[in-house]
Short mmCIF file of C-alpha atoms in Angstrom, two decimals:
data_model
loop_
_atom_site.label_atom_id
_atom_site.label_comp_id
_atom_site.label_asym_id
_atom_site.label_seq_id
_atom_site.Cartn_x
_atom_site.Cartn_y
_atom_site.Cartn_z
CA GLY P 826 126.32 93.34 -57.99
CA LYS P 827 129.97 93.20 -58.18
CA VAL P 828 132.10 95.99 -60.07
CA GLU P 829 135.93 95.92 -59.39
CA CYS P 830 138.15 98.47 -60.37
CA SER P 831 141.98 99.96 -59.95
CA GLY P 832 143.52 102.19 -62.17
CA GLY P 833 142.23 101.38 -65.97
CA TRP P 834 140.84 98.12 -64.67
CA CYS P 835 136.93 97.29 -64.65
CA ARG P 836 135.69 93.50 -63.75
CA ALA P 837 132.96 92.24 -62.88
CA THR P 838 132.04 88.77 -61.56
CA ALA P 839 130.45 85.77 -63.42
CA GLY P 840 127.05 86.78 -62.11
CA GLN P 841 126.96 89.78 -64.11
CA GLU P 842 128.12 88.69 -67.68
CA GLN P 843 124.90 87.83 -68.81
CA SER P 844 122.89 90.63 -67.72
CA VAL P 845 125.46 92.99 -69.02
CA ARG P 846 125.89 91.83 -72.32
CA GLU P 847 122.12 91.51 -72.75
CA GLY P 848 122.38 95.11 -71.91
CA GLU P 849 124.04 95.94 -75.30
CA GLY P 850 121.54 97.50 -77.50
CA ARG P 851 123.64 99.89 -79.50
CA GLY P 852 125.26 96.89 -81.42
CA GLY P 853 127.66 95.45 -78.98
CA ALA P 854 131.40 96.00 -77.92
CA MET P 855 132.87 96.87 -81.62
CA ALA P 856 130.07 98.46 -83.37
CA THR P 857 131.75 101.92 -83.75
CA THR P 858 135.42 100.75 -84.02
CA ASN P 859 135.70 101.45 -87.46
CA SER P 860 135.25 105.51 -86.75
CA VAL P 861 138.36 105.33 -84.13
CA HIS P 862 141.59 107.37 -84.76
CA VAL P 863 144.79 108.48 -83.23
CA LEU P 864 144.66 109.22 -79.37
CA SER P 865 140.61 107.57 -79.63
CA ARG P 866 139.91 106.38 -75.54
CA VAL P 867 139.31 102.41 -75.63
CA TRP P 868 138.57 99.57 -73.49
CA VAL P 869 140.63 96.04 -74.30
CA LYS P 870 139.77 93.14 -73.40
CA LYS P 871 142.23 91.20 -71.38
CA SER P 872 140.68 87.96 -70.35
CA ASN P 873 136.87 87.03 -69.60
CA LEU P 874 135.19 89.92 -67.77
CA LYS P 875 138.48 91.93 -67.54
CA TRP P 876 138.77 95.12 -69.18
CA ILE P 877 141.63 97.88 -69.44
CA ALA P 878 141.91 101.27 -70.61
CA GLY P 879 144.20 102.46 -73.36
CA THR P 880 144.09 104.58 -76.09
CA VAL P 881 144.70 104.47 -79.74
CA GLU P 882 148.13 105.48 -81.19
CA GLY P 883 148.12 103.81 -84.80
CA VAL P 884 145.37 102.89 -87.08
CA GLN P 885 146.06 100.91 -89.92
CA ASP P 886 144.40 98.83 -92.81
CA ARG P 887 143.57 95.87 -91.19
CA ASP P 888 145.17 96.80 -87.06
CA LEU P 889 144.88 98.92 -84.26
CA VAL P 890 147.84 99.91 -82.18
CA ILE P 891 146.84 100.04 -78.76
CA ARG P 892 148.85 101.72 -75.88
CA THR P 893 147.43 100.34 -72.27
CA GLU P 894 147.61 101.79 -69.18
CA ASP P 895 149.78 99.49 -67.87
CA GLY P 896 152.20 100.11 -70.40
CA GLN P 897 152.10 97.42 -72.86
CA THR P 898 151.48 97.85 -76.88
CA ILE P 899 149.30 95.86 -78.34
CA ASN P 900 148.26 95.04 -82.22
CA LEU P 901 144.56 94.30 -82.38
CA PRO P 902 142.37 93.79 -85.81
CA ARG P 903 139.62 96.72 -86.65
CA GLY P 904 136.47 95.16 -85.71
CA SER P 905 137.77 92.58 -82.81
CA ASP P 906 135.36 91.50 -79.91
CA SER P 907 138.68 92.65 -77.66
CA ILE P 908 138.27 96.62 -78.14
CA SER P 909 135.13 99.06 -77.41
CA GLN P 910 135.46 102.57 -77.39
CA ARG P 911 135.42 104.57 -74.27
CA THR P 912 132.69 106.92 -73.09
CA PRO P 913 134.06 110.45 -72.89
CA ALA P 914 134.81 111.56 -69.59
CA ASN P 915 132.18 114.02 -69.05
CA MET P 916 129.76 111.40 -69.71
CA GLU P 917 131.12 108.74 -67.65
CA ALA P 918 129.22 109.23 -64.00
CA VAL P 919 125.68 109.84 -65.94
CA ASP P 920 122.81 108.94 -63.41
CA ASN P 921 121.10 106.22 -65.67
CA LEU P 922 123.40 104.08 -67.96
CA THR P 923 120.86 104.17 -70.91
CA SER P 924 122.66 107.94 -71.40
CA LEU P 925 125.85 106.25 -72.01
CA PRO P 926 126.72 107.06 -75.96
CA ASP P 927 128.10 102.87 -75.89
CA LEU P 928 125.91 100.76 -73.83
CA ASP P 929 128.07 97.89 -73.35
CA GLU P 930 129.83 95.77 -70.78
CA PRO P 931 133.10 98.13 -70.02
CA ASN P 932 131.79 101.22 -69.98
CA MET P 933 128.74 100.02 -67.92
CA LEU P 934 131.03 98.27 -65.41
CA HIS P 935 133.74 101.84 -65.64
CA SER P 936 130.42 104.34 -65.33
CA LEU P 937 129.51 102.32 -61.93
CA CYS P 938 132.56 102.25 -60.55
CA VAL P 939 133.19 106.14 -61.22
CA ARG P 940 129.69 106.74 -59.26
CA TYR P 941 130.62 104.24 -56.34
CA MET P 942 133.93 105.92 -55.75
CA ALA P 943 131.99 109.51 -55.82
CA ASP P 944 129.54 107.99 -53.00
CA LYS P 945 127.05 107.41 -55.73
CA ILE P 946 125.71 104.05 -55.08
CA TYR P 947 122.48 104.19 -56.82
CA THR P 948 122.33 104.08 -60.44
CA SER P 949 119.45 104.21 -63.22
CA THR P 950 119.26 101.70 -66.28
CA GLY P 951 116.10 102.67 -67.26
CA PRO P 952 113.19 101.75 -64.91
CA ILE P 953 115.62 99.38 -62.86
CA LEU P 954 117.98 100.89 -60.12
CA VAL P 955 121.03 98.69 -59.77
CA CYS P 956 122.20 99.45 -56.34
CA MET P 957 126.21 98.99 -54.68
CA ASN P 958 126.23 98.13 -51.18
CA PRO P 959 129.14 100.96 -49.50
CA TRP P 960 129.21 99.17 -46.39
CA ARG P 961 129.25 102.56 -44.15
CA ASP P 962 126.67 104.73 -43.67
CA LEU P 963 126.35 107.65 -45.89
CA GLN P 964 123.35 109.54 -44.75
CA LEU P 965 120.98 108.78 -47.57
CA TYR P 966 117.75 108.23 -45.89
CA SER P 967 116.93 111.24 -43.65
CA GLN P 968 113.12 112.60 -43.64
CA ALA P 969 115.27 115.96 -46.02
CA THR P 970 115.97 112.89 -48.54
CA LEU P 971 112.86 111.09 -48.14
CA SER P 972 110.73 114.56 -48.77
CA GLN P 973 112.75 115.22 -52.12
CA TYR P 974 111.28 112.07 -53.95
CA ARG P 975 107.73 112.37 -53.30
CA ARG P 976 105.64 113.69 -56.31
CA LYS P 977 108.72 113.82 -58.15
CA ARG P 978 109.28 111.54 -61.61
CA HIS P 979 112.34 109.24 -61.63
CA ASP P 980 114.20 111.81 -64.44
CA GLN P 981 113.63 115.07 -62.25
CA VAL P 982 115.67 113.10 -59.24
CA PRO P 983 118.43 111.64 -58.52
CA PRO P 984 118.77 107.78 -58.89
CA HIS P 985 117.49 106.35 -54.85
CA VAL P 986 115.82 103.39 -53.57
CA PHE P 987 112.58 106.06 -52.37
CA GLY P 988 112.41 107.10 -56.25
CA ILE P 989 111.69 103.33 -56.57
CA ALA P 990 109.07 103.02 -53.77
CA GLU P 991 107.91 106.46 -55.17
CA ALA P 992 107.04 105.19 -58.51
CA ALA P 993 105.11 102.57 -57.31
CA PHE P 994 102.85 104.30 -54.79
CA SER P 995 102.39 107.37 -57.58
CA ASN P 996 101.63 104.39 -60.39
CA LEU P 997 99.13 102.82 -57.26
CA GLN P 998 96.93 106.09 -57.47
CA THR P 999 97.10 107.18 -61.07
CA GLU P 1000 96.65 103.56 -62.81
CA ARG P 1001 94.73 102.41 -59.44
CA LYS P 1002 96.47 98.91 -60.33
CA ASP P 1003 98.70 96.74 -57.60
CA GLN P 1004 102.31 97.50 -58.19
CA THR P 1005 105.52 94.92 -57.85
CA ILE P 1006 108.83 95.94 -56.81
CA LEU P 1007 111.38 93.06 -57.31
CA VAL P 1008 114.30 93.12 -55.02
CA SER P 1009 117.18 90.66 -56.38
CA GLY P 1010 120.80 90.43 -55.58
CA ASP P 1011 123.90 88.51 -54.27
CA SER P 1012 124.08 88.24 -50.60
CA GLY P 1013 125.69 91.11 -48.61
CA SER P 1014 123.80 93.29 -51.89
CA GLY P 1015 121.41 95.16 -49.79
CA LYS P 1016 118.00 93.79 -50.27
CA THR P 1017 117.26 93.73 -46.57
CA GLU P 1018 118.10 97.20 -46.09
CA SER P 1019 116.81 98.60 -49.49
CA THR P 1020 113.39 96.81 -48.49
CA LYS P 1021 113.29 98.22 -45.09
CA PHE P 1022 113.90 101.69 -47.08
CA MET P 1023 111.18 101.42 -49.17
CA MET P 1024 108.37 100.39 -46.54
CA GLN P 1025 109.73 103.46 -44.62
CA TYR P 1026 109.11 105.32 -47.76
CA LEU P 1027 105.48 103.99 -48.33
CA ALA P 1028 104.55 104.08 -44.68
CA ALA P 1029 105.52 107.89 -44.59
CA VAL P 1030 103.60 109.04 -47.42
CA ALA P 1031 100.30 107.26 -47.01
CA HIS P 1032 97.46 108.81 -45.95
CA HIS P 1033 97.63 109.36 -42.45
CA THR P 1034 94.70 108.66 -39.98
CA ALA P 1035 94.54 107.07 -36.47
CA VAL P 1036 93.68 103.75 -37.53
CA SER P 1037 96.62 103.45 -39.76
CA SER P 1038 99.08 105.13 -37.82
CA ASN P 1039 99.20 101.89 -36.01
CA THR P 1040 99.26 100.04 -38.60
CA GLU P 1041 102.48 101.89 -40.02
CA THR P 1042 103.92 100.76 -37.11
CA ARG P 1043 103.16 96.99 -36.97
CA VAL P 1044 104.32 97.13 -40.21
CA LEU P 1045 107.47 98.66 -39.90
CA GLN P 1046 108.20 96.50 -36.45
CA CYS P 1047 107.68 92.78 -38.24
CA ASN P 1048 111.38 93.64 -40.16
CA PRO P 1049 113.68 93.62 -36.53
CA VAL P 1050 111.10 90.10 -35.42
CA LEU P 1051 112.09 88.49 -38.61
CA GLU P 1052 115.90 89.44 -38.90
CA ALA P 1053 116.08 88.06 -35.41
CA PHE P 1054 114.45 85.08 -35.91
CA GLY P 1055 115.48 84.71 -39.59
CA ASN P 1056 118.95 86.14 -40.31
CA ALA P 1057 122.65 85.45 -39.31
CA LYS P 1058 126.26 86.53 -39.58
CA THR P 1059 127.80 84.88 -42.68
CA LEU P 1060 131.24 85.30 -43.87
CA ARG P 1061 129.89 88.30 -46.48
CA ASN P 1062 127.43 90.03 -44.53
CA ASP P 1063 126.89 90.57 -40.59
CA ASN P 1064 122.75 90.43 -41.01
CA SER P 1065 121.68 87.78 -44.19
CA SER P 1066 118.45 86.69 -44.04
CA ARG P 1067 118.70 83.14 -44.51
CA PHE P 1068 115.04 82.33 -45.66
CA GLY P 1069 112.95 84.19 -48.68
CA LYS P 1070 110.17 86.31 -48.38
CA TYR P 1071 106.80 88.22 -50.45
CA ILE P 1072 105.62 91.23 -48.41
CA ASP P 1073 102.30 92.66 -49.55
CA ILE P 1074 101.24 95.92 -48.09
CA HIS P 1075 97.69 96.79 -48.17
CA PHE P 1076 96.39 100.45 -49.06
CA ASP P 1077 92.46 101.41 -48.83
CA GLU P 1078 90.67 103.73 -51.07
CA GLN P 1079 92.43 106.80 -49.58
CA TYR P 1080 95.72 105.12 -50.18
CA ALA P 1081 96.03 104.70 -46.07
CA LEU P 1082 97.91 101.94 -44.91
CA CYS P 1083 95.59 99.42 -43.60
CA GLY P 1084 97.52 95.72 -43.30
CA ALA P 1085 100.02 93.61 -44.82
CA LYS P 1086 100.99 89.85 -45.13
CA ILE P 1087 104.13 87.87 -45.74
CA ASP P 1088 105.07 84.82 -46.77
CA THR P 1089 108.36 83.14 -46.15
CA TYR P 1090 110.00 80.30 -48.08
CA LEU P 1091 113.53 78.27 -47.79
CA LEU P 1092 114.44 78.99 -44.26
CA GLU P 1093 118.16 77.87 -43.70
CA LYS P 1094 116.82 75.04 -40.92
CA SER P 1095 120.09 73.24 -41.00
CA ARG P 1096 121.97 76.75 -39.52
CA VAL P 1097 120.34 75.82 -36.42
CA VAL P 1098 122.28 72.76 -35.29
CA GLY P 1099 125.69 73.99 -37.80
CA GLN P 1100 127.45 77.05 -39.17
CA GLU P 1101 130.43 77.27 -41.15
CA ASN P 1102 133.78 78.75 -39.10
CA GLY P 1103 133.68 82.60 -38.79
CA GLU P 1104 129.75 82.49 -39.09
CA ARG P 1105 127.07 82.02 -36.77
CA ASN P 1106 123.37 80.99 -35.36
CA PHE P 1107 120.43 83.12 -36.31
CA HIS P 1108 120.67 86.41 -34.18
CA ILE P 1109 117.56 85.47 -31.60
CA PHE P 1110 120.24 82.41 -30.19
CA TYR P 1111 123.03 85.05 -28.94
CA GLN P 1112 120.13 87.63 -28.18
CA ILE P 1113 118.68 85.64 -25.68
CA THR P 1114 122.07 83.67 -24.27
CA ALA P 1115 123.96 87.13 -23.40
CA PRO P 1116 124.76 87.81 -20.24
CA GLN P 1117 122.81 91.27 -20.12
CA SER P 1118 120.18 89.85 -22.34
CA GLY P 1119 117.33 91.59 -20.13
CA LEU P 1120 115.18 88.56 -20.06
CA GLU P 1121 113.21 88.37 -17.23
CA PRO P 1122 114.31 86.93 -13.99
CA ARG P 1123 111.25 84.70 -13.93
CA MET P 1124 111.95 83.28 -17.49
CA ALA P 1125 115.45 83.34 -16.65
CA ALA P 1126 115.13 80.80 -14.17
CA MET P 1127 112.80 78.70 -16.24
CA LEU P 1128 115.03 78.43 -19.21
CA LYS P 1129 118.54 77.98 -17.11
CA LEU P 1130 120.40 79.61 -20.25
CA SER P 1131 124.41 80.16 -19.85
CA PRO P 1132 126.09 82.49 -22.40
CA PRO P 1133 126.51 81.16 -26.07
CA GLU P 1134 129.60 79.28 -25.67
CA HIS P 1135 127.91 76.63 -23.53
CA PHE P 1136 125.79 75.60 -26.05
CA ARG P 1137 126.66 72.82 -29.25
CA TYR P 1138 124.53 74.70 -31.12
CA THR P 1139 125.88 78.16 -30.68
CA GLN P 1140 129.45 77.82 -29.43
CA LYS P 1141 130.98 78.30 -33.00
CA GLY P 1142 129.45 81.24 -33.71
CA ALA P 1143 130.04 82.56 -29.71
CA ASN P 1144 132.99 84.91 -30.13
CA VAL P 1145 132.41 85.69 -33.88
CA THR P 1146 131.93 89.55 -33.97
CA VAL P 1147 129.05 91.22 -35.34
CA GLY P 1148 129.07 94.78 -36.68
CA TYR P 1149 125.30 95.15 -37.08
CA LYS P 1150 124.07 96.16 -33.40
CA PRO P 1151 120.55 95.40 -33.58
CA ALA P 1152 122.03 91.75 -34.34
CA ASN P 1153 122.56 91.49 -30.80
CA SER P 1154 119.83 93.52 -28.96
CA PHE P 1155 117.38 91.18 -27.52
CA GLN P 1156 115.75 94.03 -26.09
CA ASN P 1157 115.41 95.57 -29.50
CA THR P 1158 113.51 92.17 -30.21
CA VAL P 1159 111.14 92.09 -27.66
CA SER P 1160 110.11 95.62 -28.10
CA ALA P 1161 109.26 95.08 -31.71
CA LEU P 1162 107.47 91.65 -30.39
CA GLN P 1163 105.17 94.21 -28.48
CA GLN P 1164 104.91 96.57 -30.91
CA ILE P 1165 103.51 93.98 -33.20
CA GLY P 1166 101.19 92.87 -30.58
CA ILE P 1167 102.59 89.72 -29.54
CA GLU P 1168 101.72 89.77 -25.55
CA SER P 1169 103.68 88.25 -22.85
CA ILE P 1170 102.32 84.90 -22.85
CA GLU P 1171 102.63 84.28 -26.49
CA ARG P 1172 106.49 85.28 -25.74
CA ASP P 1173 107.06 83.02 -23.10
CA GLU P 1174 106.41 80.34 -25.45
CA ILE P 1175 108.21 81.55 -28.48
CA PHE P 1176 111.47 81.44 -25.68
CA LYS P 1177 110.27 78.43 -23.98
CA VAL P 1178 110.56 76.80 -27.91
CA LEU P 1179 114.34 78.68 -28.02
CA GLY P 1180 115.73 77.42 -24.87
CA SER P 1181 114.11 74.07 -25.57
CA VAL P 1182 116.26 73.79 -29.12
CA LEU P 1183 119.56 74.92 -27.25
CA HIS P 1184 119.58 72.41 -24.31
CA MET P 1185 118.46 69.93 -26.87
CA GLY P 1186 122.00 70.62 -28.65
CA ASN P 1187 123.65 69.73 -25.20
CA ILE P 1188 122.02 65.86 -24.98
CA LYS P 1189 124.62 63.72 -24.73
CA VAL P 1190 123.75 60.08 -26.69
CA ASN P 1191 126.49 57.37 -25.75
CA ALA P 1192 126.79 53.90 -27.13
CA ASP P 1193 126.87 50.31 -25.86
CA LYS P 1194 129.41 47.77 -27.23
CA GLU P 1195 127.58 47.52 -30.27
CA SER P 1196 126.89 50.83 -30.78
CA ASN P 1197 123.56 51.14 -29.56
CA ALA P 1198 122.29 54.25 -28.18
CA ILE P 1199 122.39 54.92 -24.94
CA LEU P 1200 120.40 58.17 -23.14
CA MET P 1201 118.74 58.68 -19.84
CA ALA P 1202 115.88 60.26 -19.33
CA ALA P 1203 117.37 62.11 -15.95
CA ASP P 1204 120.23 63.41 -18.42
CA PRO P 1205 119.56 67.28 -17.25
CA ASP P 1206 119.95 68.77 -20.45
CA ALA P 1207 117.23 66.38 -21.74
CA ALA P 1208 115.09 66.77 -19.06
CA LEU P 1209 115.03 70.76 -19.55
CA SER P 1210 114.32 70.60 -22.75
CA ALA P 1211 111.22 67.81 -22.33
CA GLN P 1212 110.25 70.14 -19.48
CA LEU P 1213 110.06 73.49 -21.63
CA LEU P 1214 107.98 71.58 -24.79
CA GLY P 1215 105.86 70.45 -21.92
CA VAL P 1216 106.19 66.56 -22.44
CA SER P 1217 107.90 64.16 -20.35
CA PRO P 1218 111.96 63.58 -20.47
CA GLN P 1219 111.19 59.45 -21.02
CA GLU P 1220 109.08 60.77 -24.52
CA MET P 1221 111.91 62.32 -25.68
CA VAL P 1222 114.47 59.94 -24.64
CA ASN P 1223 112.04 57.35 -26.90
CA ALA P 1224 111.64 59.79 -29.71
CA LEU P 1225 115.61 59.54 -30.18
CA THR P 1226 116.55 56.39 -29.50
CA ILE P 1227 113.88 54.15 -30.57
CA ARG P 1228 112.05 53.90 -34.14
CA ASN P 1229 108.77 52.51 -34.90
CA ILE P 1230 108.82 50.43 -38.15
CA GLN P 1231 105.26 49.68 -39.81
CA ALA P 1232 104.81 46.77 -41.86
CA GLY P 1233 101.56 46.47 -44.11
CA PRO P 1234 98.84 48.85 -43.75
CA VAL P 1235 98.42 51.16 -40.90
CA GLY P 1236 95.86 49.28 -38.50
CA ALA P 1237 96.07 45.84 -39.91
CA GLY P 1238 100.01 44.93 -40.39
CA ASP P 1239 102.36 44.43 -37.68
CA SER P 1240 104.49 47.19 -36.09
CA TYR P 1241 107.55 46.88 -34.22
CA THR P 1242 110.44 48.95 -32.86
CA VAL P 1243 114.16 49.13 -33.13
CA GLY P 1244 116.58 50.96 -31.25
CA GLN P 1245 118.77 53.27 -32.84
CA THR P 1246 122.33 53.39 -32.72
CA GLN P 1247 124.31 56.47 -31.41
CA GLN P 1248 124.82 58.39 -34.73
CA GLN P 1249 120.74 57.80 -35.63
CA ALA P 1250 119.81 58.91 -32.33
CA VAL P 1251 122.33 62.43 -32.82
CA ASP P 1252 121.15 62.48 -36.19
CA SER P 1253 117.48 62.65 -34.67
CA ARG P 1254 117.70 64.96 -32.02
CA ASP P 1255 119.49 67.61 -34.91
CA ALA P 1256 116.58 66.58 -36.74
CA LEU P 1257 114.20 67.50 -34.01
CA ALA P 1258 115.89 70.79 -33.06
CA ARG P 1259 115.64 71.87 -36.86
CA ALA P 1260 112.29 70.86 -37.64
CA LEU P 1261 110.98 72.77 -33.69
CA TYR P 1262 112.98 76.23 -35.07
CA GLY P 1263 111.31 76.00 -38.30
CA ASN P 1264 107.45 75.28 -37.18
CA LEU P 1265 108.44 77.90 -34.68
CA PHE P 1266 109.22 80.97 -37.60
CA ASP P 1267 106.38 79.22 -39.25
CA VAL P 1268 104.17 80.14 -36.34
CA LEU P 1269 105.52 83.57 -35.58
CA VAL P 1270 105.33 84.64 -38.81
CA ALA P 1271 101.60 83.54 -38.83
CA ARG P 1272 101.10 85.48 -35.79
CA ILE P 1273 102.55 88.53 -37.12
CA ASN P 1274 100.23 88.39 -40.13
CA ILE P 1275 97.23 87.88 -37.84
CA SER P 1276 98.50 91.24 -36.25
CA LEU P 1277 99.31 92.87 -39.51
CA GLY P 1278 95.58 91.90 -41.47
CA GLN P 1279 93.84 94.44 -42.92
CA GLN P 1280 92.01 96.96 -40.84
CA LYS P 1281 87.98 96.55 -41.23
CA GLY P 1282 86.57 98.66 -43.54
CA LYS P 1283 84.20 99.89 -46.67
CA GLY P 1284 85.67 99.58 -50.18
CA ARG P 1285 88.63 97.20 -51.75
CA THR P 1286 92.33 97.43 -50.89
CA ARG P 1287 95.52 97.60 -53.44
CA ASN P 1288 98.64 96.57 -52.72
CA ILE P 1289 102.00 97.06 -53.81
CA SER P 1290 104.26 93.83 -53.36
#
């Protein structure tokens, strides 16, 4: 969520209105204004989702006279929905929002703001953890910090994402039932990082064996791979996940980590062929085309790659700065693929598809006088893209410039071919690139799941999802 605070102001973005209002469990904003007196601290609603701090200067039969922190004096009816009592100063930064005397919109937002300004980015509200992205490293995830949350109830330690993971693991052991953790939020809110920290915690506290140690490594190393192929730089986030995922982590009867399964959905395939100004394609395209990528000379000679500004699909984001260092590290991705168990021959096939997609975007489609598409099999990018896919250049040219039309039942009706216009051929080229990358991503996830598959053993498993 997002909270904006300045001086005595508090404001929530529109996305928070419903969830905050649903939390008004103590009578709503005006439940206690009948007890206000001179010098009472209050919030005054200035506009939708915007409140300003004020002090009551006068109590009349029907009105309250309030001086706001921006210097204005206003009269508002007692019982107005535009007034809410403020939390006492010594309770503004409580760890759990349910401890607030008035659990309403302005007091919740202000409490979150006070905590955020004190680098307390985690706040509990009952069993729910609210996290606000600090956009800098606060050194909150060390091994020492992790150890503090082992076998502790949430009310014994400060709010933290490790506490959520501990609660799930503890419930798994005591109740012997599968557990689920839901991570949601806007782009840039920290969902990807929070998920990684919880996986780190679960791998650390699980029972360790010689077999589980290898499984733990593979489970954790799937994150860099999924980030390289499924994340991208957006205007709001240097490492934005452009797909959804559901992760099952399996534990055996001794609570050793014995496997995992990843389901993905809604990959943003349109990003492969075009991005907004200031954004980039998926990280992997910039990793593999970087001048110092570290790609093996043999593979580099085969792919014939150039810096990203030379490819139509990556040139828009070629000079966009990304602060998230792993986003630019090809060697980090290769290392993760190796640790997952994806061998050299499989990695080569992955890189061939990436190279084919990049060269495909550079295929030039011309037009004759009637706007019909003209594309020659001798086009260097078409020839190389086809070669990397293992098809003939003429087959690729035909696929982009000719449509097959079937009239009547297949095998019984008539079929004929028609030429594509220039724009139709360009659209076909981009559609093929999107489909190739989407299929590559699906195959990669399936291959990761094979590597993370449950290790053979006796007894049933229990899951944290």
